[in-house]
Amino acid sequence: MLSPQEFVDCLKENGVELFTGVPDSLLKELCSCMAHTSRPGEHIIAANEGGAVALAIGYHLATRKIPLVYLQNSGLGNVVNPLLSLVDEDVYSVPMLLVIGWRGEPGVHDEPQHKKQGRVMVPMLEAMEIPYSVLGTDVDHAEPIVKDAVAQVRKTGGPFALVIKKGAFAAYAAPALQQTDFPLSREEAIQFVIDVLEERDVLVSTTGMPSREVYEYRTKRGVGHQRDFLTVGGMGHASQIALGIALQKPERSVYCLDGDGALLMHMGGVALVGTLKPSNYKHIVLNNGAHDSVGGQPTVALGIDVLGIVRAAGYARVARARTESELRSCLQEIKEFPGPSLLEIQVRCGARKDLGRPETTPIQNKNAFMDFLHTAG
């Protein structure tokens, strides 16, 4: 296994001093090390993977140095355009290291949303003509890997990918992340939201822990799962899935259960919601200031004015809740008045260790949800 500290030290010794990207559970030890051993400005968690590539390009233009971009392979699609139309040797020829967590590796158990991406990742890199090396648990020393990778990008003036298998990095003993101290947990907030829904209302939940918590609470209540579309992949796209439903089913209330990291990833979506103004659209943002599902790395969401942004984008009604009483009041308000509405619920980080996963497949979830939409009016 690779030592995250040795890996980061080798990168810096070879002139790689900027680390940017979107956190991944397979890379959480490395990301933690980068975060806690870098000076201000050397480690930047980006809103999305394509933005991280663009930030890295700007860094190279300003410094002539080699940047590193990290991502889960589920985000590979977000970097195809900037890699091929900007970074490529035939365009601007920007030397860049990519560190990619290999979710869904063939032969390794993973969730359904990762299987196809894991299977096609290597062919995608080859189709893009991006050279790569695969690192697993059998690799013990970072120095030759880093030296070879840096030499490669200096030679080609383009990207080189280090594909990281599950368990490749050893544990890193980082200081505990600063935790938000809000009264409500995310799971409690989700339960309050579900409890106010009417029989015909539908819920679209974002990827990660929120969809798992929705599924588990519905199971606990014994009411079925047909009212919920669990967006198990496609981080950042749940709000637009909900928008598409809301526009076609104006007689039903459509609730989008979003996360702060997901909201930031494709924030342009709020402008479309605000412009199209579906009155039945209820946007719930669970804001704990962290990428909680992949290691708890921080987002900037608690440091910006989410309500001001969506209000300026054209949402009819915005509110924020931190306590149970505030949440109950705000939920009644967005339920009774026309939208589009956004409720930001500021919640604590963390989840139960025994939190389950959906027992139905994504196809089964989709079919049950569509049947509910069509048969219930």
mmCIF file of C-alpha atoms in Angstrom:
data_model
loop_
_atom_site.group_PDB
_atom_site.id
_atom_site.type_symbol
_atom_site.label_atom_id
_atom_site.label_comp_id
_atom_site.label_asym_id
_atom_site.label_seq_id
_atom_site.Cartn_x
_atom_site.Cartn_y
_atom_site.Cartn_z
ATOM 1 C CA MET A 1 0.000 0.000 0.000
ATOM 2 C CA LEU A 2 1.053 3.565 -0.659
ATOM 3 C CA SER A 3 1.746 6.038 2.109
ATOM 4 C CA PRO A 4 -0.292 9.211 1.396
ATOM 5 C CA GLN A 5 2.414 11.293 3.091
ATOM 6 C CA GLU A 6 5.181 9.777 0.964
ATOM 7 C CA PHE A 7 3.101 10.255 -2.152
ATOM 8 C CA VAL A 8 2.427 13.939 -1.443
ATOM 9 C CA ASP A 9 6.058 14.554 -0.432
ATOM 10 C CA CYS A 10 7.258 13.010 -3.702
ATOM 11 C CA LEU A 11 4.864 15.170 -5.686
ATOM 12 C CA LYS A 12 6.139 18.339 -4.033
ATOM 13 C CA GLU A 13 9.782 17.289 -4.451
ATOM 14 C CA ASN A 14 9.074 16.930 -8.167
ATOM 15 C CA GLY A 15 7.526 20.359 -8.488
ATOM 16 C CA VAL A 16 3.830 19.431 -8.225
ATOM 17 C CA GLU A 17 2.446 21.889 -5.680
ATOM 18 C CA LEU A 18 -1.208 22.497 -6.625
ATOM 19 C CA PHE A 19 -3.836 19.867 -5.802
ATOM 20 C CA THR A 20 -7.420 20.429 -6.894
ATOM 21 C CA GLY A 21 -10.427 18.257 -7.598
ATOM 22 C CA VAL A 22 -13.610 16.699 -6.239
ATOM 23 C CA PRO A 23 -13.293 14.295 -3.281
ATOM 24 C CA ASP A 24 -13.665 10.545 -3.714
ATOM 25 C CA SER A 25 -14.035 7.812 -1.106
ATOM 26 C CA LEU A 26 -11.174 5.777 -2.639
ATOM 27 C CA LEU A 27 -8.908 8.833 -2.413
ATOM 28 C CA LYS A 28 -10.016 10.115 0.993
ATOM 29 C CA GLU A 29 -6.708 9.251 2.703
ATOM 30 C CA LEU A 30 -4.755 11.047 -0.015
ATOM 31 C CA CYS A 31 -7.156 14.009 -0.021
ATOM 32 C CA SER A 32 -6.880 14.259 3.753
ATOM 33 C CA CYS A 33 -3.098 14.324 3.528
ATOM 34 C CA MET A 34 -3.153 16.956 0.783
ATOM 35 C CA ALA A 35 -5.490 19.106 2.817
ATOM 36 C CA HIS A 36 -3.448 18.930 6.023
ATOM 37 C CA THR A 37 0.054 19.249 4.569
ATOM 38 C CA SER A 38 -0.532 22.014 2.021
ATOM 39 C CA ARG A 39 -0.143 25.744 2.448
ATOM 40 C CA PRO A 40 -3.143 28.015 1.791
ATOM 41 C CA GLY A 41 -3.974 28.003 -1.904
ATOM 42 C CA GLU A 42 -2.123 24.747 -2.627
ATOM 43 C CA HIS A 43 -5.171 22.503 -2.109
ATOM 44 C CA ILE A 44 -8.510 23.611 -3.574
ATOM 45 C CA ILE A 45 -11.679 21.518 -3.537
ATOM 46 C CA ALA A 46 -13.423 22.448 -6.782
ATOM 47 C CA ALA A 47 -17.158 22.707 -7.432
ATOM 48 C CA ASN A 48 -16.909 20.092 -10.189
ATOM 49 C CA GLU A 49 -14.236 18.088 -11.996
ATOM 50 C CA GLY A 50 -14.242 20.137 -15.188
ATOM 51 C CA GLY A 51 -13.800 23.289 -13.140
ATOM 52 C CA ALA A 52 -10.828 21.671 -11.399
ATOM 53 C CA VAL A 53 -9.174 21.059 -14.786
ATOM 54 C CA ALA A 54 -9.783 24.681 -15.777
ATOM 55 C CA LEU A 55 -8.360 25.932 -12.479
ATOM 56 C CA ALA A 56 -5.310 23.732 -13.044
ATOM 57 C CA ILE A 57 -4.863 25.201 -16.532
ATOM 58 C CA GLY A 58 -4.873 28.714 -15.095
ATOM 59 C CA TYR A 59 -2.333 27.680 -12.478
ATOM 60 C CA HIS A 60 0.001 26.312 -15.150
ATOM 61 C CA LEU A 61 -0.344 29.456 -17.280
ATOM 62 C CA ALA A 62 0.588 31.615 -14.294
ATOM 63 C CA THR A 63 3.427 29.476 -12.887
ATOM 64 C CA ARG A 64 4.656 27.096 -15.644
ATOM 65 C CA LYS A 65 4.325 24.342 -13.020
ATOM 66 C CA ILE A 66 2.530 20.992 -13.208
ATOM 67 C CA PRO A 67 -0.834 20.800 -11.383
ATOM 68 C CA LEU A 68 -2.618 17.688 -10.104
ATOM 69 C CA VAL A 69 -6.346 17.096 -10.517
ATOM 70 C CA TYR A 70 -8.046 14.339 -8.496
ATOM 71 C CA LEU A 71 -11.482 12.842 -9.067
ATOM 72 C CA GLN A 72 -13.630 9.754 -8.825
ATOM 73 C CA ASN A 73 -14.047 8.077 -12.203
ATOM 74 C CA SER A 74 -17.758 8.929 -12.043
ATOM 75 C CA GLY A 75 -16.614 12.485 -12.773
ATOM 76 C CA LEU A 76 -14.611 11.505 -15.832
ATOM 77 C CA GLY A 77 -17.406 12.712 -18.086
ATOM 78 C CA ASN A 78 -17.130 16.200 -16.577
ATOM 79 C CA VAL A 79 -13.479 16.466 -17.637
ATOM 80 C CA VAL A 80 -13.696 15.093 -21.186
ATOM 81 C CA ASN A 81 -14.397 18.469 -22.771
ATOM 82 C CA PRO A 82 -11.690 20.551 -21.042
ATOM 83 C CA LEU A 83 -9.147 17.731 -21.425
ATOM 84 C CA LEU A 84 -9.744 17.310 -25.149
ATOM 85 C CA SER A 85 -10.479 20.903 -26.141
ATOM 86 C CA LEU A 86 -8.006 22.711 -23.873
ATOM 87 C CA VAL A 87 -5.387 20.506 -22.172
ATOM 88 C CA ASP A 88 -4.630 18.284 -25.178
ATOM 89 C CA GLU A 89 -1.227 18.464 -26.881
ATOM 90 C CA ASP A 90 -2.929 19.573 -30.116
ATOM 91 C CA VAL A 91 -4.562 22.568 -28.447
ATOM 92 C CA TYR A 92 -2.799 24.324 -25.512
ATOM 93 C CA SER A 93 -0.607 21.379 -24.500
ATOM 94 C CA VAL A 94 -0.892 21.690 -20.721
ATOM 95 C CA PRO A 95 1.107 19.190 -18.619
ATOM 96 C CA MET A 96 -1.163 17.832 -15.890
ATOM 97 C CA LEU A 97 -1.404 14.852 -13.558
ATOM 98 C CA LEU A 98 -4.780 13.181 -13.052
ATOM 99 C CA VAL A 99 -5.415 10.965 -10.026
ATOM 100 C CA ILE A 100 -8.586 8.941 -10.598
ATOM 101 C CA GLY A 101 -10.321 6.684 -8.073
ATOM 102 C CA TRP A 102 -11.476 3.492 -9.795
ATOM 103 C CA ARG A 103 -15.013 2.874 -8.534
ATOM 104 C CA GLY A 104 -16.756 -0.082 -10.137
ATOM 105 C CA GLU A 105 -13.560 -1.895 -11.068
ATOM 106 C CA PRO A 106 -14.520 -5.174 -12.794
ATOM 107 C CA GLY A 107 -14.457 -8.021 -10.278
ATOM 108 C CA VAL A 108 -14.725 -5.699 -7.271
ATOM 109 C CA HIS A 109 -18.155 -5.339 -5.620
ATOM 110 C CA ASP A 110 -19.622 -1.853 -5.914
ATOM 111 C CA GLU A 111 -22.936 -0.035 -6.210
ATOM 112 C CA PRO A 112 -24.962 -0.237 -9.466
ATOM 113 C CA GLN A 113 -24.207 3.333 -10.567
ATOM 114 C CA HIS A 114 -20.477 2.588 -10.638
ATOM 115 C CA LYS A 115 -20.458 -0.663 -12.607
ATOM 116 C CA LYS A 116 -20.655 0.716 -16.147
ATOM 117 C CA GLN A 117 -18.293 3.595 -15.416
ATOM 118 C CA GLY A 118 -15.791 1.211 -13.861
ATOM 119 C CA ARG A 119 -15.971 -1.101 -16.854
ATOM 120 C CA VAL A 120 -15.501 1.598 -19.509
ATOM 121 C CA MET A 121 -13.050 3.890 -17.701
ATOM 122 C CA VAL A 122 -9.853 2.439 -19.159
ATOM 123 C CA PRO A 123 -11.271 2.335 -22.716
ATOM 124 C CA MET A 124 -12.342 5.967 -22.251
ATOM 125 C CA LEU A 125 -8.814 7.006 -21.292
ATOM 126 C CA GLU A 126 -7.444 5.084 -24.255
ATOM 127 C CA ALA A 127 -9.979 6.652 -26.636
ATOM 128 C CA MET A 128 -8.926 10.096 -25.370
ATOM 129 C CA GLU A 129 -5.282 9.044 -25.904
ATOM 130 C CA ILE A 130 -4.449 9.785 -22.266
ATOM 131 C CA PRO A 131 -1.596 7.571 -21.004
ATOM 132 C CA TYR A 132 -2.138 6.015 -17.591
ATOM 133 C CA SER A 133 -0.790 3.723 -14.898
ATOM 134 C CA VAL A 134 -2.898 1.615 -12.534
ATOM 135 C CA LEU A 135 -1.912 1.569 -8.845
ATOM 136 C CA GLY A 136 -3.158 -1.081 -6.428
ATOM 137 C CA THR A 137 -2.376 -2.524 -3.019
ATOM 138 C CA ASP A 138 0.748 -4.214 -4.369
ATOM 139 C CA VAL A 139 2.551 -0.868 -4.800
ATOM 140 C CA ASP A 140 4.731 0.047 -1.820
ATOM 141 C CA HIS A 141 6.786 3.088 -2.842
ATOM 142 C CA ALA A 142 5.578 6.329 -4.380
ATOM 143 C CA GLU A 143 8.886 7.748 -5.608
ATOM 144 C CA PRO A 144 9.275 5.834 -8.912
ATOM 145 C CA ILE A 145 5.576 6.259 -9.719
ATOM 146 C CA VAL A 146 5.625 10.004 -9.203
ATOM 147 C CA LYS A 147 8.930 10.507 -11.020
ATOM 148 C CA ASP A 148 7.754 8.535 -14.033
ATOM 149 C CA ALA A 149 4.422 10.368 -14.153
ATOM 150 C CA VAL A 150 6.023 13.819 -13.902
ATOM 151 C CA ALA A 151 8.597 12.886 -16.550
ATOM 152 C CA GLN A 152 5.781 11.745 -18.822
ATOM 153 C CA VAL A 153 3.800 14.991 -18.640
ATOM 154 C CA ARG A 154 6.937 17.098 -19.061
ATOM 155 C CA LYS A 155 7.761 15.110 -22.186
ATOM 156 C CA THR A 156 4.319 15.121 -23.789
ATOM 157 C CA GLY A 157 2.954 18.459 -22.588
ATOM 158 C CA GLY A 158 -0.379 16.811 -21.850
ATOM 159 C CA PRO A 159 -2.238 14.846 -19.179
ATOM 160 C CA PHE A 160 -1.171 11.581 -17.542
ATOM 161 C CA ALA A 161 -3.540 9.583 -15.348
ATOM 162 C CA LEU A 162 -2.777 7.571 -12.217
ATOM 163 C CA VAL A 163 -5.719 5.208 -11.759
ATOM 164 C CA ILE A 164 -6.141 4.222 -8.111
ATOM 165 C CA LYS A 165 -7.651 0.890 -7.121
ATOM 166 C CA LYS A 166 -9.627 0.399 -3.918
ATOM 167 C CA GLY A 167 -7.310 0.145 -0.900
ATOM 168 C CA ALA A 168 -4.209 1.425 -2.698
ATOM 169 C CA PHE A 169 -3.574 4.138 -0.091
ATOM 170 C CA ALA A 170 -2.844 3.349 3.534
ATOM 171 C CA ALA A 171 -4.650 5.198 6.299
ATOM 172 C CA TYR A 172 -3.597 8.754 7.061
ATOM 173 C CA ALA A 173 -3.885 10.013 10.627
ATOM 174 C CA ALA A 174 -5.209 13.493 10.002
ATOM 175 C CA PRO A 175 -6.550 15.883 12.620
ATOM 176 C CA ALA A 176 -10.312 15.604 13.009
ATOM 177 C CA LEU A 177 -12.267 17.782 10.601
ATOM 178 C CA GLN A 178 -14.130 20.686 12.141
ATOM 179 C CA GLN A 179 -17.732 19.566 12.485
ATOM 180 C CA THR A 180 -20.798 21.736 12.115
ATOM 181 C CA ASP A 181 -22.725 22.008 15.367
ATOM 182 C CA PHE A 182 -26.307 22.405 14.186
ATOM 183 C CA PRO A 183 -29.154 20.892 16.223
ATOM 184 C CA LEU A 184 -30.503 18.650 13.463
ATOM 185 C CA SER A 185 -28.858 15.700 11.759
ATOM 186 C CA ARG A 186 -29.409 15.271 8.026
ATOM 187 C CA GLU A 187 -31.430 12.115 8.660
ATOM 188 C CA GLU A 188 -33.739 13.909 11.102
ATOM 189 C CA ALA A 189 -34.264 16.743 8.620
ATOM 190 C CA ILE A 190 -35.137 14.272 5.858
ATOM 191 C CA GLN A 191 -37.703 12.595 8.100
ATOM 192 C CA PHE A 192 -39.398 15.930 8.803
ATOM 193 C CA VAL A 193 -39.560 16.626 5.060
ATOM 194 C CA ILE A 194 -41.074 13.223 4.277
ATOM 195 C CA ASP A 195 -43.614 13.581 7.072
ATOM 196 C CA VAL A 196 -45.173 16.704 5.485
ATOM 197 C CA LEU A 197 -45.555 15.239 2.001
ATOM 198 C CA GLU A 198 -49.060 14.651 0.670
ATOM 199 C CA GLU A 199 -50.154 11.363 -0.886
ATOM 200 C CA ARG A 200 -49.594 12.581 -4.469
ATOM 201 C CA ASP A 201 -46.342 14.491 -3.866
ATOM 202 C CA VAL A 202 -43.122 13.082 -5.290
ATOM 203 C CA LEU A 203 -39.545 13.316 -4.060
ATOM 204 C CA VAL A 204 -36.298 13.336 -6.045
ATOM 205 C CA SER A 205 -33.289 12.765 -3.780
ATOM 206 C CA THR A 206 -29.652 13.413 -4.557
ATOM 207 C CA THR A 207 -26.905 10.804 -4.661
ATOM 208 C CA GLY A 208 -25.099 9.498 -1.580
ATOM 209 C CA MET A 209 -26.370 9.375 1.986
ATOM 210 C CA PRO A 210 -29.629 11.334 1.445
ATOM 211 C CA SER A 211 -31.118 8.741 -0.928
ATOM 212 C CA ARG A 212 -30.135 5.954 1.446
ATOM 213 C CA GLU A 213 -31.770 7.782 4.354
ATOM 214 C CA VAL A 214 -34.936 8.399 2.327
ATOM 215 C CA TYR A 215 -35.147 4.712 1.436
ATOM 216 C CA GLU A 216 -34.594 3.575 5.008
ATOM 217 C CA TYR A 217 -37.209 5.913 6.456
ATOM 218 C CA ARG A 218 -39.820 4.869 3.898
ATOM 219 C CA THR A 219 -39.036 1.239 4.785
ATOM 220 C CA LYS A 220 -39.408 1.990 8.494
ATOM 221 C CA ARG A 221 -42.806 3.570 7.891
ATOM 222 C CA GLY A 222 -43.900 0.709 5.625
ATOM 223 C CA VAL A 223 -45.339 3.021 2.963
ATOM 224 C CA GLY A 224 -43.428 1.826 -0.118
ATOM 225 C CA HIS A 225 -40.877 3.617 -2.279
ATOM 226 C CA GLN A 226 -42.885 4.484 -5.373
ATOM 227 C CA ARG A 227 -43.072 8.201 -4.552
ATOM 228 C CA ASP A 228 -39.296 8.625 -4.531
ATOM 229 C CA PHE A 229 -36.798 8.818 -7.362
ATOM 230 C CA LEU A 230 -33.453 7.920 -5.788
ATOM 231 C CA THR A 231 -30.745 9.577 -7.882
ATOM 232 C CA VAL A 232 -28.011 7.118 -6.948
ATOM 233 C CA GLY A 233 -25.459 8.570 -9.415
ATOM 234 C CA GLY A 234 -25.050 11.752 -11.455
ATOM 235 C CA MET A 235 -24.052 14.091 -8.636
ATOM 236 C CA GLY A 236 -25.476 17.570 -9.119
ATOM 237 C CA HIS A 237 -28.249 16.555 -11.521
ATOM 238 C CA ALA A 238 -31.125 15.738 -9.146
ATOM 239 C CA SER A 239 -32.437 19.329 -9.267
ATOM 240 C CA GLN A 240 -32.840 19.195 -13.040
ATOM 241 C CA ILE A 241 -34.441 15.752 -12.948
ATOM 242 C CA ALA A 242 -36.958 17.225 -10.500
ATOM 243 C CA LEU A 243 -37.403 20.246 -12.758
ATOM 244 C CA GLY A 244 -38.188 18.026 -15.735
ATOM 245 C CA ILE A 245 -40.854 16.227 -13.710
ATOM 246 C CA ALA A 246 -42.308 19.441 -12.282
ATOM 247 C CA LEU A 247 -42.730 20.992 -15.726
ATOM 248 C CA GLN A 248 -44.602 17.950 -17.040
ATOM 249 C CA LYS A 249 -46.695 17.368 -13.904
ATOM 250 C CA PRO A 250 -47.742 20.894 -12.867
ATOM 251 C CA GLU A 251 -50.653 19.579 -10.793
ATOM 252 C CA ARG A 252 -48.322 17.751 -8.352
ATOM 253 C CA SER A 253 -45.794 19.085 -5.857
ATOM 254 C CA VAL A 254 -42.265 17.950 -6.717
ATOM 255 C CA TYR A 255 -39.709 18.050 -3.909
ATOM 256 C CA CYS A 256 -35.994 17.927 -4.735
ATOM 257 C CA LEU A 257 -33.847 16.784 -1.808
ATOM 258 C CA ASP A 258 -30.403 18.182 -2.639
ATOM 259 C CA GLY A 259 -26.992 18.363 -0.961
ATOM 260 C CA ASP A 260 -24.733 21.377 -0.694
ATOM 261 C CA GLY A 261 -21.940 19.760 -2.703
ATOM 262 C CA ALA A 262 -24.404 18.696 -5.386
ATOM 263 C CA LEU A 263 -25.922 22.182 -5.534
ATOM 264 C CA LEU A 264 -22.486 23.745 -5.998
ATOM 265 C CA MET A 265 -21.462 21.213 -8.648
ATOM 266 C CA HIS A 266 -24.034 22.410 -11.193
ATOM 267 C CA MET A 267 -25.325 25.631 -9.692
ATOM 268 C CA GLY A 268 -26.397 26.957 -13.086
ATOM 269 C CA GLY A 269 -29.463 24.774 -12.716
ATOM 270 C CA VAL A 270 -30.990 27.186 -10.221
ATOM 271 C CA ALA A 271 -31.052 29.893 -12.894
ATOM 272 C CA LEU A 272 -33.167 27.663 -15.115
ATOM 273 C CA VAL A 273 -35.556 26.860 -12.266
ATOM 274 C CA GLY A 274 -35.839 30.548 -11.430
ATOM 275 C CA THR A 275 -36.442 31.494 -15.059
ATOM 276 C CA LEU A 276 -39.030 28.799 -15.846
ATOM 277 C CA LYS A 277 -40.767 29.370 -12.499
ATOM 278 C CA PRO A 278 -42.622 26.084 -11.940
ATOM 279 C CA SER A 279 -44.922 26.890 -9.015
ATOM 280 C CA ASN A 280 -44.945 23.237 -7.892
ATOM 281 C CA TYR A 281 -41.156 23.018 -7.483
ATOM 282 C CA LYS A 282 -39.860 22.673 -3.884
ATOM 283 C CA HIS A 283 -36.060 22.655 -3.584
ATOM 284 C CA ILE A 284 -34.715 21.396 -0.236
ATOM 285 C CA VAL A 285 -30.954 21.840 0.260
ATOM 286 C CA LEU A 286 -29.384 19.887 3.129
ATOM 287 C CA ASN A 287 -26.322 21.987 3.911
ATOM 288 C CA ASN A 288 -23.677 20.549 6.234
ATOM 289 C CA GLY A 289 -20.764 22.236 4.488
ATOM 290 C CA ALA A 290 -19.194 18.894 3.552
ATOM 291 C CA HIS A 291 -18.894 16.131 0.983
ATOM 292 C CA ASP A 292 -20.243 13.828 3.664
ATOM 293 C CA SER A 293 -20.682 10.656 1.594
ATOM 294 C CA VAL A 294 -17.031 10.417 0.522
ATOM 295 C CA GLY A 295 -15.087 11.427 3.626
ATOM 296 C CA GLY A 296 -16.454 14.692 5.012
ATOM 297 C CA GLN A 297 -14.166 17.038 3.077
ATOM 298 C CA PRO A 298 -15.412 20.640 3.313
ATOM 299 C CA THR A 299 -17.435 22.573 0.759
ATOM 300 C CA VAL A 300 -17.808 26.370 0.638
ATOM 301 C CA ALA A 301 -21.592 26.192 1.031
ATOM 302 C CA LEU A 302 -21.745 27.453 4.625
ATOM 303 C CA GLY A 303 -19.638 30.471 3.660
ATOM 304 C CA ILE A 304 -21.863 31.757 0.855
ATOM 305 C CA ASP A 305 -25.353 33.227 0.738
ATOM 306 C CA VAL A 306 -27.299 30.336 -0.794
ATOM 307 C CA LEU A 307 -30.625 32.121 -0.274
ATOM 308 C CA GLY A 308 -29.365 35.314 -1.884
ATOM 309 C CA ILE A 309 -28.116 33.404 -4.925
ATOM 310 C CA VAL A 310 -31.361 31.564 -5.590
ATOM 311 C CA ARG A 311 -33.442 34.642 -4.837
ATOM 312 C CA ALA A 312 -31.453 36.544 -7.460
ATOM 313 C CA ALA A 313 -31.943 33.616 -9.853
ATOM 314 C CA GLY A 314 -35.700 34.082 -9.646
ATOM 315 C CA TYR A 315 -37.024 31.703 -6.987
ATOM 316 C CA ALA A 316 -40.304 33.027 -5.616
ATOM 317 C CA ARG A 317 -39.744 31.966 -2.008
ATOM 318 C CA VAL A 318 -36.589 31.184 0.014
ATOM 319 C CA ALA A 319 -36.045 30.251 3.657
ATOM 320 C CA ARG A 320 -33.467 28.800 6.029
ATOM 321 C CA ALA A 321 -33.974 26.486 9.003
ATOM 322 C CA ARG A 322 -31.598 25.230 11.697
ATOM 323 C CA THR A 323 -33.908 24.045 14.459
ATOM 324 C CA GLU A 324 -36.869 21.684 14.545
ATOM 325 C CA SER A 325 -39.357 24.504 15.126
ATOM 326 C CA GLU A 326 -37.904 26.573 12.272
ATOM 327 C CA LEU A 327 -38.004 23.555 9.987
ATOM 328 C CA ARG A 328 -41.621 22.724 10.752
ATOM 329 C CA SER A 329 -42.660 26.316 10.106
ATOM 330 C CA CYS A 330 -40.669 26.623 6.859
ATOM 331 C CA LEU A 331 -41.954 23.324 5.497
ATOM 332 C CA GLN A 332 -45.549 24.416 6.053
ATOM 333 C CA GLU A 333 -44.840 27.692 4.272
ATOM 334 C CA ILE A 334 -43.293 26.177 1.143
ATOM 335 C CA LYS A 335 -46.041 23.549 1.126
ATOM 336 C CA GLU A 336 -48.857 26.106 1.144
ATOM 337 C CA PHE A 337 -47.510 28.834 -1.135
ATOM 338 C CA PRO A 338 -46.574 28.667 -4.833
ATOM 339 C CA GLY A 339 -42.925 28.438 -5.797
ATOM 340 C CA PRO A 340 -40.426 27.768 -7.052
ATOM 341 C CA SER A 341 -39.234 27.628 -3.464
ATOM 342 C CA LEU A 342 -35.934 26.782 -1.816
ATOM 343 C CA LEU A 343 -35.447 25.785 1.789
ATOM 344 C CA GLU A 344 -31.878 25.541 3.069
ATOM 345 C CA ILE A 345 -31.663 23.252 6.101
ATOM 346 C CA GLN A 346 -28.351 23.572 7.922
ATOM 347 C CA VAL A 347 -27.515 20.200 9.466
ATOM 348 C CA ARG A 348 -24.716 18.335 11.221
ATOM 349 C CA CYS A 349 -22.235 16.130 9.393
ATOM 350 C CA GLY A 350 -22.241 12.374 9.791
ATOM 351 C CA ALA A 351 -24.501 9.371 9.380
ATOM 352 C CA ARG A 352 -25.387 6.231 11.300
ATOM 353 C CA LYS A 353 -22.815 3.476 10.906
ATOM 354 C CA ASP A 354 -25.604 0.948 10.347
ATOM 355 C CA LEU A 355 -27.316 2.968 7.599
ATOM 356 C CA GLY A 356 -28.562 0.548 4.974
ATOM 357 C CA ARG A 357 -28.684 0.688 1.189
ATOM 358 C CA PRO A 358 -31.653 0.344 -1.161
ATOM 359 C CA GLU A 359 -32.658 -3.266 -1.711
ATOM 360 C CA THR A 360 -34.318 -2.455 -5.028
ATOM 361 C CA THR A 361 -32.387 -1.900 -8.248
ATOM 362 C CA PRO A 362 -32.336 1.488 -9.989
ATOM 363 C CA ILE A 363 -34.536 0.026 -12.763
ATOM 364 C CA GLN A 364 -37.081 -1.200 -10.227
ATOM 365 C CA ASN A 365 -37.063 2.213 -8.550
ATOM 366 C CA LYS A 366 -37.565 3.982 -11.881
ATOM 367 C CA ASN A 367 -40.433 1.734 -12.993
ATOM 368 C CA ALA A 368 -42.289 2.002 -9.685
ATOM 369 C CA PHE A 369 -41.838 5.782 -9.689
ATOM 370 C CA MET A 370 -43.096 6.138 -13.271
ATOM 371 C CA ASP A 371 -46.092 3.926 -12.549
ATOM 372 C CA PHE A 372 -46.941 6.117 -9.562
ATOM 373 C CA LEU A 373 -46.652 9.294 -11.641
ATOM 374 C CA HIS A 374 -48.909 7.942 -14.381
ATOM 375 C CA THR A 375 -51.489 5.958 -12.433
ATOM 376 C CA ALA A 376 -51.990 8.497 -9.670
ATOM 377 C CA GLY A 377 -52.681 11.334 -12.058
#
